[in-house]
Coordinates of C-alpha atoms in Angstrom, one line a residue:
M254 CA -0.1 -0.4 -0.4
M255 CA 1.7 3.2 -1.1
R256 CA 1.4 6.1 1.3
Q257 CA -0.7 9.3 0.7
Y258 CA 1.3 11.5 -0.4
A259 CA 4.0 9.3 -2.4
G260 CA 2.5 10.0 -6.1
N261 CA 3.9 14.1 -5.8
R262 CA 6.6 12.5 -4.1
V263 CA 7.1 10.0 -7.3
G264 CA 5.7 12.6 -9.6
L265 CA 8.2 15.5 -8.2
A266 CA 11.1 13.4 -8.8
I267 CA 10.7 12.1 -12.3
V268 CA 10.5 15.7 -12.7
G269 CA 13.1 17.6 -11.2
G270 CA 15.3 14.8 -12.5
L271 CA 14.3 15.2 -15.9
L272 CA 15.0 19.1 -15.5
L273 CA 18.7 17.9 -14.1
V274 CA 19.0 15.8 -16.9
L275 CA 18.1 18.3 -19.4
G276 CA 20.1 21.5 -18.1
G277 CA 23.3 19.3 -17.2
Y278 CA 23.3 18.6 -20.9
A279 CA 22.9 21.7 -21.5
W280 CA 25.7 23.5 -19.7
L281 CA 28.1 21.2 -20.8
R282 CA 27.1 21.7 -24.5
G283 CA 27.1 24.7 -23.7
H284 CA 30.5 24.6 -22.2
D285 CA 31.7 21.9 -24.9
Q286 CA 33.2 19.4 -22.4
F287 CA 30.4 16.6 -23.4
F288 CA 32.4 13.4 -23.5
G289 CA 35.5 15.3 -25.3
L290 CA 32.7 16.4 -28.4
S291 CA 34.5 18.9 -30.2
P292 CA 32.4 22.3 -30.5
T293 CA 31.6 21.3 -34.4
A294 CA 30.2 17.4 -33.0
K295 CA 26.0 17.7 -34.5
V296 CA 24.2 15.8 -31.5
L297 CA 21.1 16.3 -33.8
P298 CA 21.0 14.9 -37.8
G299 CA 21.7 17.3 -39.9
R300 CA 18.3 18.5 -41.5
A301 CA 17.4 19.4 -38.0
H302 CA 21.0 21.2 -37.5
R303 CA 20.8 23.5 -40.4
S304 CA 16.8 24.3 -39.5
L305 CA 17.6 25.5 -36.4
A306 CA 21.1 27.1 -37.1
E307 CA 18.4 29.2 -39.6
D308 CA 15.4 29.7 -37.1
P309 CA 16.4 29.5 -33.1
W310 CA 12.8 30.4 -32.1
P311 CA 11.9 26.1 -31.8
L312 CA 14.9 26.1 -29.3
W313 CA 13.8 29.2 -27.4
F314 CA 9.7 27.6 -27.1
L315 CA 11.9 24.4 -26.0
A316 CA 13.6 26.9 -23.0
L317 CA 10.7 28.0 -22.2
G318 CA 8.0 25.1 -22.1
M319 CA 11.2 24.5 -19.7
L320 CA 10.8 26.9 -17.3
I321 CA 7.4 26.7 -17.3
L322 CA 7.5 23.3 -16.0
A323 CA 9.9 24.3 -13.8
L324 CA 7.9 26.7 -12.6
V325 CA 5.1 24.1 -12.2
A326 CA 7.3 21.6 -10.5
L327 CA 8.0 24.3 -8.0
R328 CA 4.4 25.1 -7.2
W329 CA 3.9 21.4 -6.7
L330 CA 6.3 21.3 -3.9
L331 CA 5.3 24.4 -2.0
L332 CA 1.9 23.1 -1.8
C333 CA 3.0 19.1 -0.8
L334 CA 5.2 21.2 1.8
G335 CA 2.2 23.0 3.1
W336 CA 2.2 26.6 2.1
G337 CA -0.6 28.1 0.6
R338 CA -2.8 26.3 4.0
R339 CA -4.5 28.4 6.3
G340 CA -4.7 28.6 9.9
T341 CA -2.4 26.7 12.0
Q342 CA -3.1 22.9 13.5
N343 CA -5.0 22.5 17.1
G344 CA -4.1 19.2 18.7
T345 CA -6.6 20.0 21.5
G346 CA -9.5 20.2 18.6
T347 CA -8.0 17.2 16.9
A348 CA -7.9 14.7 19.8
M349 CA -11.6 16.3 20.8
L350 CA -12.6 15.7 17.3
F351 CA -10.7 11.7 17.7
V352 CA -12.6 11.5 20.7
G353 CA -16.6 12.2 19.4
L354 CA -16.2 10.2 16.5
K355 CA -14.6 7.0 18.5
G356 CA -17.0 5.1 17.7
V357 CA -16.2 4.7 13.9
D358 CA -14.5 2.1 12.2
G359 CA -11.0 3.0 10.1
L360 CA -11.1 6.4 11.1
G361 CA -8.2 7.8 8.6
K362 CA -7.1 11.2 9.8
A363 CA -8.8 13.6 11.0
G364 CA -7.5 17.2 11.8
V365 CA -8.5 20.8 13.2
R366 CA -6.9 23.8 12.2
V367 CA -7.3 27.5 13.5
A368 CA -7.5 30.0 11.0
E369 CA -8.3 33.7 10.9
D370 CA -11.7 33.2 9.7
G371 CA -12.9 30.1 11.5
L372 CA -12.3 26.5 12.2
R373 CA -11.4 23.6 9.5
L374 CA -12.2 20.4 10.1
G375 CA -11.1 17.6 7.9
L376 CA -12.2 13.6 8.6
T377 CA -10.6 10.9 6.2
C378 CA -13.5 8.1 6.5
P379 CA -13.0 4.8 4.5
A380 CA -16.2 3.6 2.8
A381 CA -17.8 1.5 4.1
A382 CA -17.8 4.0 6.8
D383 CA -21.9 5.0 7.2
M384 CA -21.5 8.6 6.9
G385 CA -25.1 9.5 8.2
S386 CA -23.6 8.5 11.8
V387 CA -20.6 10.3 11.2
V388 CA -22.5 13.3 10.2
G389 CA -25.1 12.9 12.5
K390 CA -22.3 13.1 15.6
L391 CA -20.5 15.8 14.3
D392 CA -24.1 17.3 13.9
Q393 CA -24.7 16.5 17.6
D394 CA -22.1 18.4 19.2
I395 CA -18.5 17.7 18.5
V396 CA -18.6 20.2 16.1
G397 CA -20.1 23.1 19.3
R398 CA -17.4 21.6 21.7
I399 CA -14.4 22.6 19.6
R400 CA -15.3 25.4 19.2
R401 CA -15.9 26.5 22.8
E402 CA -13.2 25.4 23.7
V403 CA -10.4 26.6 20.5
R404 CA -13.2 29.9 20.4
D405 CA -16.0 31.4 21.1
D406 CA -19.4 29.9 20.0
E407 CA -19.9 31.9 17.2
T408 CA -16.7 31.0 15.3
P409 CA -17.5 30.1 11.7
A410 CA -16.8 25.9 11.3
V411 CA -16.1 24.4 7.8
V412 CA -16.1 20.6 7.8
R413 CA -14.5 18.2 4.8
L414 CA -15.2 14.7 4.2
H415 CA -13.3 12.9 2.4
V416 CA -14.2 9.6 2.1
R417 CA -11.7 6.9 0.4
R418 CA -12.6 4.3 -1.9

């Protein structure tokens, strides 16, 4: 069984490795140090070499594409690290959430974040869990008790319920 963010790690490793190899190749070719090739050695076939020598725009588009790919990978990495999440984790609220939902089998992940605009509760349940009972337990008094403990009764709360396959 793969861990939850393994796809992000594998994807970032592939994109990072590709960019590293292509960047290293371009740098070595620019400094004429790629495996002893002379500056006149051609990596591309003669026809492609001549067309790129006459019109270098495709290379600029390739460089632009690689830059965009690098920026997308950087954004992806920052989001994986947790940048952009609102609020801070609240251990007391998370513990109260787990205690309130102790009858739910297979509850995978739960967390409470305190943000400027209110509370954010996140739950991950298996597909076999009875969602009606989970929502009923949340509706009864769990969210209200967490509000009172963390802030006050008037604090808005958003509950995000994720159901695993």
